[in-house]
Coordinates of C-alpha atoms and ligand atoms in Angstrom, one line a residue:
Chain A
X1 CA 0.0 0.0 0.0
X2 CA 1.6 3.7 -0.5
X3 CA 1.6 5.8 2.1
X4 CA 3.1 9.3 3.4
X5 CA 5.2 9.2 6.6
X6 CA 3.4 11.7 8.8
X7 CA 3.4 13.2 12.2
X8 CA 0.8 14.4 14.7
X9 CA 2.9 17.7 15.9
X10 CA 0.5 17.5 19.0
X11 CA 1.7 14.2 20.6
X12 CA 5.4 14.8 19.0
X13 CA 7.4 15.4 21.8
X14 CA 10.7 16.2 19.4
X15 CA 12.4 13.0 20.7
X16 CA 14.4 12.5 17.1
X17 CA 14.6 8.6 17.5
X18 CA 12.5 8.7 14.0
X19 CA 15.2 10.4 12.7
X20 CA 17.8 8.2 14.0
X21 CA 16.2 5.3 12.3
X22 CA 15.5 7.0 9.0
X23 CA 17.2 9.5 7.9
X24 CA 16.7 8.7 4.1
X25 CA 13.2 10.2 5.0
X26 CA 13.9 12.3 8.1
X27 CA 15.7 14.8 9.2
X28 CA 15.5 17.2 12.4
X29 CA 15.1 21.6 12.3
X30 CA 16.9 23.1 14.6
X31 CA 14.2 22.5 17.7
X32 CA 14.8 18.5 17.7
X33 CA 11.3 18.4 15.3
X34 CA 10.7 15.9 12.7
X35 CA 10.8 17.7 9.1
X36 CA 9.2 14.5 7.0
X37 CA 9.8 13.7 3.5
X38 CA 6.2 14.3 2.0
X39 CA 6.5 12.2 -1.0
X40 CA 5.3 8.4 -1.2
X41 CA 7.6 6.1 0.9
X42 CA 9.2 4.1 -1.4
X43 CA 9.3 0.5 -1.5
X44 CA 13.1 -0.4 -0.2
X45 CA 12.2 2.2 2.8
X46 CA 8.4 0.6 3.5
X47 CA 10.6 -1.9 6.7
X48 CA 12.7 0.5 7.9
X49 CA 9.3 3.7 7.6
X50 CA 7.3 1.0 9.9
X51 CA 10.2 0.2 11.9
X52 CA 10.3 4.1 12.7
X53 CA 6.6 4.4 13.4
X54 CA 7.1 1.3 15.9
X55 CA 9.9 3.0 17.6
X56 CA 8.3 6.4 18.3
X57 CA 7.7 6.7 22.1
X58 CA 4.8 9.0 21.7
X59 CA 2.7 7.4 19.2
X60 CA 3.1 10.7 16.9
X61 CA 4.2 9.4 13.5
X62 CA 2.6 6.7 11.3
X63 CA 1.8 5.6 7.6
X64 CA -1.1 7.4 6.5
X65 CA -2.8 6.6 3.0
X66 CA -2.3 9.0 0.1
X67 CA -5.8 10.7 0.0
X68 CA -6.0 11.5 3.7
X69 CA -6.6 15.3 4.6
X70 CA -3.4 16.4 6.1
X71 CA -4.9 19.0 8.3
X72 CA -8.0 21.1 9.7
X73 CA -8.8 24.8 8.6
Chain B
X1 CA -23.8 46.2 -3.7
X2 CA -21.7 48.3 -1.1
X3 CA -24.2 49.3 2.3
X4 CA -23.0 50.2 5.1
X5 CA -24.6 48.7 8.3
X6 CA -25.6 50.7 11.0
X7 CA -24.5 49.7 14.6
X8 CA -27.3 51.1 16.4
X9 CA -29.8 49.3 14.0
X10 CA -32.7 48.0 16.4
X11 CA -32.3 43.4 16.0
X12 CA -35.6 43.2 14.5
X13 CA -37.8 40.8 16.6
X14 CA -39.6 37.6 15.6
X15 CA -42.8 39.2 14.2
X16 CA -40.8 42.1 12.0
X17 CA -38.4 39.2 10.4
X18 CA -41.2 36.9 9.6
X19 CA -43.2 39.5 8.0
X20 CA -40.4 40.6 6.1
X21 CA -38.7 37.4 5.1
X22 CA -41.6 35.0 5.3
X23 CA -41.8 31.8 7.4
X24 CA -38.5 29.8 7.8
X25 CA -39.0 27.2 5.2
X26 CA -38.2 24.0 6.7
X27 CA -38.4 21.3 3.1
X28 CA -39.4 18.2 5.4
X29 CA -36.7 16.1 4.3
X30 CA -33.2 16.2 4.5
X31 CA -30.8 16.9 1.8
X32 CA -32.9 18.7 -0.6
X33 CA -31.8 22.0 0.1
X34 CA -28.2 21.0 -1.1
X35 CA -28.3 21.3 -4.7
X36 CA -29.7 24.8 -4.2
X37 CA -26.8 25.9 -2.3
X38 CA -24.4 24.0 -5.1
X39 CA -26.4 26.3 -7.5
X40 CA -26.1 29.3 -4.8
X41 CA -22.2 28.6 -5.4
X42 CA -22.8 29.8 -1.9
X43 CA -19.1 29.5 0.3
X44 CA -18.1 29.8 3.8
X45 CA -17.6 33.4 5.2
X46 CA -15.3 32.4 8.3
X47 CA -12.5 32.9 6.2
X48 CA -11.2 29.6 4.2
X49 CA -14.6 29.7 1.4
X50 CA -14.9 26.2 1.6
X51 CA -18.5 25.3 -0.8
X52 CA -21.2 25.0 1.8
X53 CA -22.9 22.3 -0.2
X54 CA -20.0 20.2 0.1
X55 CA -19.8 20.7 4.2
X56 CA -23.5 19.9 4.1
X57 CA -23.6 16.9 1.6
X58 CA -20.9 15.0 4.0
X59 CA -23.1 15.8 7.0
X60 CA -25.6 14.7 5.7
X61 CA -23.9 11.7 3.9
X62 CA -21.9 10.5 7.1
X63 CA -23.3 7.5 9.3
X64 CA -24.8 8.2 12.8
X65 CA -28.1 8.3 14.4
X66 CA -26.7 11.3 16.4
X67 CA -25.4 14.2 14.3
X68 CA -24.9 17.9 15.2
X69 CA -24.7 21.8 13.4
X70 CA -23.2 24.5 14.8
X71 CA -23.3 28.4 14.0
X72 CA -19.8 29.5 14.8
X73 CA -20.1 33.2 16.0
X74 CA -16.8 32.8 18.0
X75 CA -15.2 35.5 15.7
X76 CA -11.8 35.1 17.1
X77 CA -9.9 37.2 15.1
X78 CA -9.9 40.5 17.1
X79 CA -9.7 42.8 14.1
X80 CA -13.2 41.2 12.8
X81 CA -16.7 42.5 14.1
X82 CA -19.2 41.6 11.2
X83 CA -20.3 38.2 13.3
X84 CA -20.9 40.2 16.1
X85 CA -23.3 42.6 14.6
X86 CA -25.0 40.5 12.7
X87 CA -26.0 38.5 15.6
X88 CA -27.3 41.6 17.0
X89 CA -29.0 43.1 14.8
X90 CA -30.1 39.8 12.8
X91 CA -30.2 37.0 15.4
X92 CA -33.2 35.5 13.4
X93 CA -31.8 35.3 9.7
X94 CA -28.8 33.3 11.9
X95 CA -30.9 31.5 13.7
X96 CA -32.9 30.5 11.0
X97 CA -29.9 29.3 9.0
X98 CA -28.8 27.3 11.6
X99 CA -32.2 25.4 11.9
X100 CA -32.4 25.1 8.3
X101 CA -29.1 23.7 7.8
X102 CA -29.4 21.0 10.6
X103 CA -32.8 19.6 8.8
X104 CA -30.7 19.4 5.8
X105 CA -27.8 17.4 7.3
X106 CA -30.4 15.8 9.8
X107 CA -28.8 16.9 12.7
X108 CA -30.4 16.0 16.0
X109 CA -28.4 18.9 18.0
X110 CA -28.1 22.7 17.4
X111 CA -25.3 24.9 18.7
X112 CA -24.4 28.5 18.8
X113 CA -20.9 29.5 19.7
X114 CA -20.3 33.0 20.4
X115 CA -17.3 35.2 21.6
X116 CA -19.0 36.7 24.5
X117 CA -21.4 36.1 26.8
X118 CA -24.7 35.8 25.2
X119 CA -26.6 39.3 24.5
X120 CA -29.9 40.2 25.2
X121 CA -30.8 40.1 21.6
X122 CA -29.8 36.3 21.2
X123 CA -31.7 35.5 24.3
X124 CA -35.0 37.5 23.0
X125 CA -34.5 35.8 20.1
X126 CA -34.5 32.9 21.0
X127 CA -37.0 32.8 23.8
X128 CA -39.0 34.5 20.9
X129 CA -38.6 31.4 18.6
X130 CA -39.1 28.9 21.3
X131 CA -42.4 30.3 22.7
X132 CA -43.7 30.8 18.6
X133 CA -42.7 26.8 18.1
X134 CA -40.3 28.2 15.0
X135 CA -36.9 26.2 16.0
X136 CA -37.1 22.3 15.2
X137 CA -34.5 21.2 17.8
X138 CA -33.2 23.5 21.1
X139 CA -30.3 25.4 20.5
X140 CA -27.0 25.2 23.1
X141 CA -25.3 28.7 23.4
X142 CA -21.4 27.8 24.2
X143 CA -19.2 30.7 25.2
X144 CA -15.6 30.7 23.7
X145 CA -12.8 32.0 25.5
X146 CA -11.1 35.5 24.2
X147 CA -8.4 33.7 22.0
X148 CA -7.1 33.5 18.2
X149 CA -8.1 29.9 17.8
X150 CA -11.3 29.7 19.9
X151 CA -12.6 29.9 16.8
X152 CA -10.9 27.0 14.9
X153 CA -13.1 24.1 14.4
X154 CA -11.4 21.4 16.2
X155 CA -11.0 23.8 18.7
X156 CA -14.8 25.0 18.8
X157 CA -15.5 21.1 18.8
X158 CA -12.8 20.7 21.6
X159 CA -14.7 23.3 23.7
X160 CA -18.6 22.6 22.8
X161 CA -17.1 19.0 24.2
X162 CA -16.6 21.1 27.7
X163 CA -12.6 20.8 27.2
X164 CA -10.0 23.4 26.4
X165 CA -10.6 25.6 23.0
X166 CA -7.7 23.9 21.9
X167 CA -7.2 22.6 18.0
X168 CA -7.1 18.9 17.5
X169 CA -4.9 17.1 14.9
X170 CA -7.0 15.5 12.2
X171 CA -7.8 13.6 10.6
X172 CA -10.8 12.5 10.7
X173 CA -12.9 15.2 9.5
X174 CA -15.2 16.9 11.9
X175 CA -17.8 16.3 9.5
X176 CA -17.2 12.2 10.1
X177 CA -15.9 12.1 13.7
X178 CA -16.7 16.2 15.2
X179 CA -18.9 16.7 18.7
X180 CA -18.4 13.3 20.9
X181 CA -17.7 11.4 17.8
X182 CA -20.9 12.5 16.0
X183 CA -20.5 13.7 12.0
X184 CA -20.7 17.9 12.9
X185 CA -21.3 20.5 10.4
X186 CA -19.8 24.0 11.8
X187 CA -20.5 27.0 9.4
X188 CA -19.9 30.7 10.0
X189 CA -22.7 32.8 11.6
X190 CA -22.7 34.5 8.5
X191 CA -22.5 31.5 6.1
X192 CA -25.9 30.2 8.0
X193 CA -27.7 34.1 7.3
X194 CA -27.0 33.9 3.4
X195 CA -27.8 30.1 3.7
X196 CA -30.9 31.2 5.0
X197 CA -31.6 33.7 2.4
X198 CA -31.1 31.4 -0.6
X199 CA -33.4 28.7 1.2
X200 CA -36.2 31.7 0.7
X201 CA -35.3 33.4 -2.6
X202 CA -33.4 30.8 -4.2
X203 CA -29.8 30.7 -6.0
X204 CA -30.6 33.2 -8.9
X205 CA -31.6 35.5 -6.6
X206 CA -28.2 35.2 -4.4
X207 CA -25.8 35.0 -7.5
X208 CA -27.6 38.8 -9.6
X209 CA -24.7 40.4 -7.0
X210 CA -21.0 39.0 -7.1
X211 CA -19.4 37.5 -9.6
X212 CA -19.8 34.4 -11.9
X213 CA -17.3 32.5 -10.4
X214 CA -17.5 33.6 -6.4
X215 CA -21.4 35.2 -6.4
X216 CA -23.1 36.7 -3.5
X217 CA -22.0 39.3 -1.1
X218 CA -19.9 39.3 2.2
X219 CA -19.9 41.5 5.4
X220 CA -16.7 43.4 6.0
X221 CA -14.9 45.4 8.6
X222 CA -13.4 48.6 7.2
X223 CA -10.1 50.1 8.9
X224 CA -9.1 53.3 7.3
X225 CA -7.4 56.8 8.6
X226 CA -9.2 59.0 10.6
X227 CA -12.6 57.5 10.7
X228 CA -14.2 54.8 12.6
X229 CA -14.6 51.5 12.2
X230 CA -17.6 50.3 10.1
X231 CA -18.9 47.0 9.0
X232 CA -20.5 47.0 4.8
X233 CA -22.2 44.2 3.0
X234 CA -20.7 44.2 -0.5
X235 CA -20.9 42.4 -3.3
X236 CA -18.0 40.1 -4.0
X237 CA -15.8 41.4 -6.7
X238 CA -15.9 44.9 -5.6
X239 CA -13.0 47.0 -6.8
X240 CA -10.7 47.2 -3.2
X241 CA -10.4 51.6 -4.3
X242 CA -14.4 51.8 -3.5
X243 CA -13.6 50.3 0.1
X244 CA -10.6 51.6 1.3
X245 CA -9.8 54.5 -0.8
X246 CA -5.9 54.6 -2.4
X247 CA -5.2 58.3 -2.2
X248 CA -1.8 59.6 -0.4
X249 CA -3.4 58.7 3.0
X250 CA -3.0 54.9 2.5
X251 CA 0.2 54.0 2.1
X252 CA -0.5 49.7 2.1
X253 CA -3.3 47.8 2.0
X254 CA -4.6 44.7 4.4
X255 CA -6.7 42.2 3.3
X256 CA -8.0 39.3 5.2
X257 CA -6.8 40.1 8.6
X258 CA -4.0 38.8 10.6
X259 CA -3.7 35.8 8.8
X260 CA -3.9 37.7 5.8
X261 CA -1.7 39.5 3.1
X262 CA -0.2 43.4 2.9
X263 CA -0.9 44.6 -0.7
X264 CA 1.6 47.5 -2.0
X265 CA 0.4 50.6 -3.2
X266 CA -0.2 51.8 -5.9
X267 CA 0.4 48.2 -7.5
X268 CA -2.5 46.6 -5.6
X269 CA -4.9 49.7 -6.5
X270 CA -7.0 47.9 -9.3
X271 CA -7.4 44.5 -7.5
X272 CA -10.9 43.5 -6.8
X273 CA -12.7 41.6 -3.4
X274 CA -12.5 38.3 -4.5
X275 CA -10.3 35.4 -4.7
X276 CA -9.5 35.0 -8.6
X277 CA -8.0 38.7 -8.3
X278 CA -6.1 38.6 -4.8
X279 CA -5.1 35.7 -5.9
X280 CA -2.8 37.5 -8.4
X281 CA -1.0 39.1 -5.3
X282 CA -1.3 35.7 -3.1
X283 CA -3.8 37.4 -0.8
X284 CA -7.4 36.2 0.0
X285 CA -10.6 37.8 1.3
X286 CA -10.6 35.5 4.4
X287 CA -13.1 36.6 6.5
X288 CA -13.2 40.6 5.3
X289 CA -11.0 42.6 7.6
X290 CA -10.2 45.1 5.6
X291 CA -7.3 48.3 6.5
X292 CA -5.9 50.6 4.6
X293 CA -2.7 51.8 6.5
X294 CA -2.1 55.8 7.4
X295 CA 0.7 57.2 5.3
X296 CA 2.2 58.0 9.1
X297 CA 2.2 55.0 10.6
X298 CA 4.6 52.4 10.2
X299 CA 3.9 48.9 9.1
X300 CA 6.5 47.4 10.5
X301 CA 5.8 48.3 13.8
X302 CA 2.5 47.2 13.2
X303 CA 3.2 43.8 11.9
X304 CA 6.0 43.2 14.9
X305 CA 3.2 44.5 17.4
X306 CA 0.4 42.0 15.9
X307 CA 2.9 39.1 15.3
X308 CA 3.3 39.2 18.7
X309 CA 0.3 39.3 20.2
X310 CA -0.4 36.4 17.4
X311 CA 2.7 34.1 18.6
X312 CA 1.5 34.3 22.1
X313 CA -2.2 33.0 20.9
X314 CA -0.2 30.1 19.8
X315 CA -1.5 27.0 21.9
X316 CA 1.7 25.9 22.2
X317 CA 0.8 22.1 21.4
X318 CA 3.3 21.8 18.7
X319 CA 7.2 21.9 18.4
X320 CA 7.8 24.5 15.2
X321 CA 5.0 26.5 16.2
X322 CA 5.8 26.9 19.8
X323 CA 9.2 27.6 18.9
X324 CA 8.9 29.2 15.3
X325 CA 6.6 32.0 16.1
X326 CA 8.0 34.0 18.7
X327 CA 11.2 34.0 17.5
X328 CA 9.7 35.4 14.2
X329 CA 7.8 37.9 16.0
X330 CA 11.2 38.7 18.4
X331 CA 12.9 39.0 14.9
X332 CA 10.3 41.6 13.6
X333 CA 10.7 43.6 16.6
X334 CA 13.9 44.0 16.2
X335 CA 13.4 45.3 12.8
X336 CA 10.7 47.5 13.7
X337 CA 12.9 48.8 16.0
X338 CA 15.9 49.7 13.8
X339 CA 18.1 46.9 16.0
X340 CA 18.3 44.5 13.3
X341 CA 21.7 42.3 12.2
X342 CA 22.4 40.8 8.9
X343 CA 21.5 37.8 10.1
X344 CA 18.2 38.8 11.5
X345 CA 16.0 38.7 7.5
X346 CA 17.8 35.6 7.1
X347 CA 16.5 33.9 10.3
X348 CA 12.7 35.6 9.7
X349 CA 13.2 33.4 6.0
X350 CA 14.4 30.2 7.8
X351 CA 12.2 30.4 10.4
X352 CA 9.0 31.0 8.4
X353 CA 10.0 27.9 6.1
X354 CA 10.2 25.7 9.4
X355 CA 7.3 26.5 10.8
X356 CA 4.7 26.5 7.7
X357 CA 2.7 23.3 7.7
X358 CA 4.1 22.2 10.5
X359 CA 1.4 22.8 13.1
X360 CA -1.8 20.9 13.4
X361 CA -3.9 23.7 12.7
X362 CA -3.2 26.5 10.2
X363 CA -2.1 29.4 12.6
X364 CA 1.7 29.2 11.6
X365 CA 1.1 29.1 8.2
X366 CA -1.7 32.2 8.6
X367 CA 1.2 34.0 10.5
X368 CA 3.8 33.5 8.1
X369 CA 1.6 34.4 4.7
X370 CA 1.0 37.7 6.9
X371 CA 4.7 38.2 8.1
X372 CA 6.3 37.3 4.9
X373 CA 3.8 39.9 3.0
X374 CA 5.0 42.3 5.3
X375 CA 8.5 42.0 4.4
X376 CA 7.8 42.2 0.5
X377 CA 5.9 45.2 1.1
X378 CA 7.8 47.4 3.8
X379 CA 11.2 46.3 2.3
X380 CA 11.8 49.9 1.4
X381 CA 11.1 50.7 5.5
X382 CA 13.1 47.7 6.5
X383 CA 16.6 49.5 4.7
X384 CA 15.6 52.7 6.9
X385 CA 14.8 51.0 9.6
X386 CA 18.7 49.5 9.0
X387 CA 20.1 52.9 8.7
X388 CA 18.6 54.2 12.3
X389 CA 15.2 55.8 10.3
X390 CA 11.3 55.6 10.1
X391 CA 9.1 57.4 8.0
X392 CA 6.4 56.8 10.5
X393 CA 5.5 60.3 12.3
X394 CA 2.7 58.6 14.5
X395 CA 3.6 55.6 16.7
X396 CA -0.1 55.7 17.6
X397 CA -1.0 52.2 17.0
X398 CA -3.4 51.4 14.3
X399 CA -4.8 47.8 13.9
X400 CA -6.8 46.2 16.8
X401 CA -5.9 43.9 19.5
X402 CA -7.6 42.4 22.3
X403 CA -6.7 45.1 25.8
X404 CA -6.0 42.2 28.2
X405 CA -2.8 39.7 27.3
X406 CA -3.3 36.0 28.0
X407 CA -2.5 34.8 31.0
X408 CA -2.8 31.5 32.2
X409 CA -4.1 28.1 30.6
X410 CA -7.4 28.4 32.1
X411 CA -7.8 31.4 29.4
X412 CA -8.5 28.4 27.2
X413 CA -11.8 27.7 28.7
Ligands
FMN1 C1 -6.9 30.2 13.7 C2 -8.3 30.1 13.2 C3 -9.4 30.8 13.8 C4 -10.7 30.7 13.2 N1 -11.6 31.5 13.8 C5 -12.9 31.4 13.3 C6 -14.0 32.2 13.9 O1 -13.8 32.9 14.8 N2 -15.2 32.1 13.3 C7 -15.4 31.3 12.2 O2 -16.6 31.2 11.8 N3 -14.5 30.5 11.7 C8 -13.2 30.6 12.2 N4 -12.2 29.8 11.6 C9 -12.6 28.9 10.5 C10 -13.2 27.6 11.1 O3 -12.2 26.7 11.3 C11 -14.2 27.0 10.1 O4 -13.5 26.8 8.9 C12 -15.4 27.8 9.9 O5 -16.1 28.1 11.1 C13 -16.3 27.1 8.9 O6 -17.4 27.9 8.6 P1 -17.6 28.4 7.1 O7 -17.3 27.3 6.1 O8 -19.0 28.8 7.0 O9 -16.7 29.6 6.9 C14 -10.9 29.9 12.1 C15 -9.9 29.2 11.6 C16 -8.6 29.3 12.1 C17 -7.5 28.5 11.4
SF4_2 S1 10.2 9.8 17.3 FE1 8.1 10.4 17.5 S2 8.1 12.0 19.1 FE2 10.2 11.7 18.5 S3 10.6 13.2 16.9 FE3 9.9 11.4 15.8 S4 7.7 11.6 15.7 FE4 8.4 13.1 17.2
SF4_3 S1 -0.1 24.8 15.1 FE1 0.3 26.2 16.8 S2 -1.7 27.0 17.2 FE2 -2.1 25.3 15.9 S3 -2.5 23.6 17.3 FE3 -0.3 23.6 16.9 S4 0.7 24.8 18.5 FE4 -1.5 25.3 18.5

């Protein structure tokens, strides 16, 4: 299935271990915050994407299908 | 169309708005006042002119024996007034719009959020409609607190739900999953009075003012030098000049309020109120604030000045915004203040990148489109302000804010 990499910057608590474990599709600003690759995850990165979703203390970052609303008005 | 409303109007009582608008036609069914209002082309007024058919159809389409609509009169943005007057001096064309639109959607609850405490006029009114057996379901009045994003839906939903006016990350959609899980339609005040209108006189009769593409009008609030501040109805498409004059007393035009865009003049001075021409400039009608800036005051004290107040009506819930804004509004003040570095434009530019879609609501990316407007269009001011100078003579402070500074997190409630 494709699927975005995205975070809930509510329950994100800038921990980076995401980054850590991914940094083909994550990289950190300058606050310890997640800046996330918006394109498709590609297939050779599906393991290590759920393996960084799994790994997330807070629960803030998952797979989220392609036609999803990113955000509210 | 361009009338201005008068404050001190009388809110005409039940009797007076029947007789002049007829009786409040409920259709008996759900869902067939939508394709009117796709015909309308009627769109949200709260600021993002979403298609109000759209919000309805999804309502109305979503599963759930319980379902809810809600007039959002929180009018959170402190520059913006029309909401307010409207509900006092047309609680019933509201009111009306809100019952019609929750037989539409079939909505079992019915909600008013307002930003104060409930006036006399709502209460009359709807004592008036209660006693007169005109509203189909009750109607729960929910006060939101004094802040930016009270009046966010997620927020508003957060609230109505007796928590915190704080936004929520989606999705889902709050017209799925809104108020205690229940599919929730939340429209403007205003967006409920012309839905109410159209539900009378039908879309041909809404679209003879406006413009083919974006028809109808909209209420604004007018800022300009020297006079007071007035709310107008006018038709959308009407040339900005005819509201805000462009003579040597404005030197910049705002549009669409603190989440909105400064337009240069005299560039700007043939660009029209609607979206396919501000678009042109990247600015939007939002929710029609409206200011035309005194040639003697200076904008970038004013942007520093509301950039505050708008990085401290951050909720704080999210890392780039809690961090991004005020150092973007810290950054501006420094400019405004003539105690800029090279490196301060440079970290405005970084910072605005880092914080834009970052948040889960749109406040960061409403605050940059506003703050990086304002460097476009005072850029001239920013080099004086670099070489000790302002060409402001009046520090007097222009554009509106709210008297009393947050304080505490129970000013969420
Ligand atoms: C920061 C922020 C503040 C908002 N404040 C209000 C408000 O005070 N009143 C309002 O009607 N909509 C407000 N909105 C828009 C609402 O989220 C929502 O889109 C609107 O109420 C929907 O009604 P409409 O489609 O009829 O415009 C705000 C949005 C944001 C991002
Ligand atoms: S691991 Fe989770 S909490 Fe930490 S930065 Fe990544 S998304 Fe945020
Ligand atoms: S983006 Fe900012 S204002 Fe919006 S919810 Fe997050 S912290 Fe609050």
């Amino acid at each position: 299935m494709a699927g975005t990499l995205r975070v809930n910057p509510i329950a994100c608590t800038g921990h980076g271990v995401c980054a850590e474990l991914l940094p083909e599709l994550i990289a950190v600003d300058e606050w310890g915050y997640p800046l996330i690759d918006p394109r498709p995850v590609p297939g050779a990165l599906e393991r290590g994407a759920r393996r960084a979703v799994s790994a997330c203390p807070a629960l803030a970052l998952r797979i989220a299908r392609i036609e999803e609303p990113a955000r509210s008005g | 169309m361009n009338t201005a409303l008068n404050e001190e109007t009388a809110p005409e009582d039940l009797q007076a708005h029947l007789s002049r608008y007829g009786a409040v036609p409920y259709r008996g069914r759900t869902s067939t006042l939508i394709p009117d209002l796709e015909a309308s082309g009627l769109t949200g007024r709260g600021g993002a002119a979403f298609p109000v058919h759209r919000k309805l159809a999804a309502v109305a389409r979503a599963k759930g024996t319980r379902k809810v609509a809600v007039a959002n009169g929180a009018e959170s943005e402190p520059a913006s007034r029309k909401d307010e007057l409207l509900l006092r001096i047309a609680p019933h064309l509201v009111l009306d719009g809100l019952q019609l639109a929750a037989e539409a959607v079939g909505a079992t609850e019915a909600h008013l959020y307002l930003h104060a405490a409930p006036g006399p006029q709502i209460l009359r009114a709807l004592a008036e409609r209660t006693a007169q057996g005109v509203d189909r379901l009750p109607v729960t009045i929910t006060q939101a607190p004094p802040r930016f994003l009270a009046g966010q839906e997620t927020a508003l939903i957060n609230r109505l739900g007796g928590g915190p006016a704080l936004p929520a990350f989606q999705p889902p959609r709050v017209s799925e999953r809104g108020l205690g899980g229940a599919p929730t339609l939340v429209q403007n005040a205003e967006t409920l009075a012309h839905l109410a209108l159209i539900a009378r006189y039908g879309p041909r009769w809404f679209r003879a003012v406006g413009t083919p593409e974006e028809p109808g009008s909209m209420l604004t609030t007018l800022y300009r030098a020297r006079v007071r501040t007035e709310i107008h109805e006018v038709a959308i498409g009407t040339p900005l000049r005819a509201l805000l004059g462009d003579g040597p007393q404005a030197q910049a035009w705002l549009v669409g309020g603190y989440h909105g865009t400064w337009l240069p003049l005299p560039q700007a001075r043939e660009l029209t109120l609607d979206h396919a021409s501000l678009r042109t400039f990247g600015a939007a009608p939002g929710a029609g604030v409206l200011a035309a800036l005194p040639a003697d005051r200076c904008g970038l004290a004013e942007t520093a000045r509301i950039t505050t107040y708008l990085a401290a009506e951050s909720a704080g819930q999210c890392g780039p915004c809690l961090n991004g804004l005020p150092r973007i509004a810290a950054a501006l003040t420094e400019l405004a203040a003539g105690r800029a570095n090279l490196q301060t434009r440079a970290n405005l530019e970084r910072w605005s990148g880092l914080v834009t879609g970052r948040g889960a609501c749109h406040h960061p990316d409403g605050t940059v489109r506003f703050v990086r407007s304002a460097l476009k269009v005072f850029a001239p001011e920013i080099d004086r302000h670099a070489r000790g100078q302002c060409a402001a003579t009046s520090r007097e402070p222009f554009l509106p804010l709210p008297d009393r500074a947050p304080a505490s997190e129970q000013d969420w409630i």
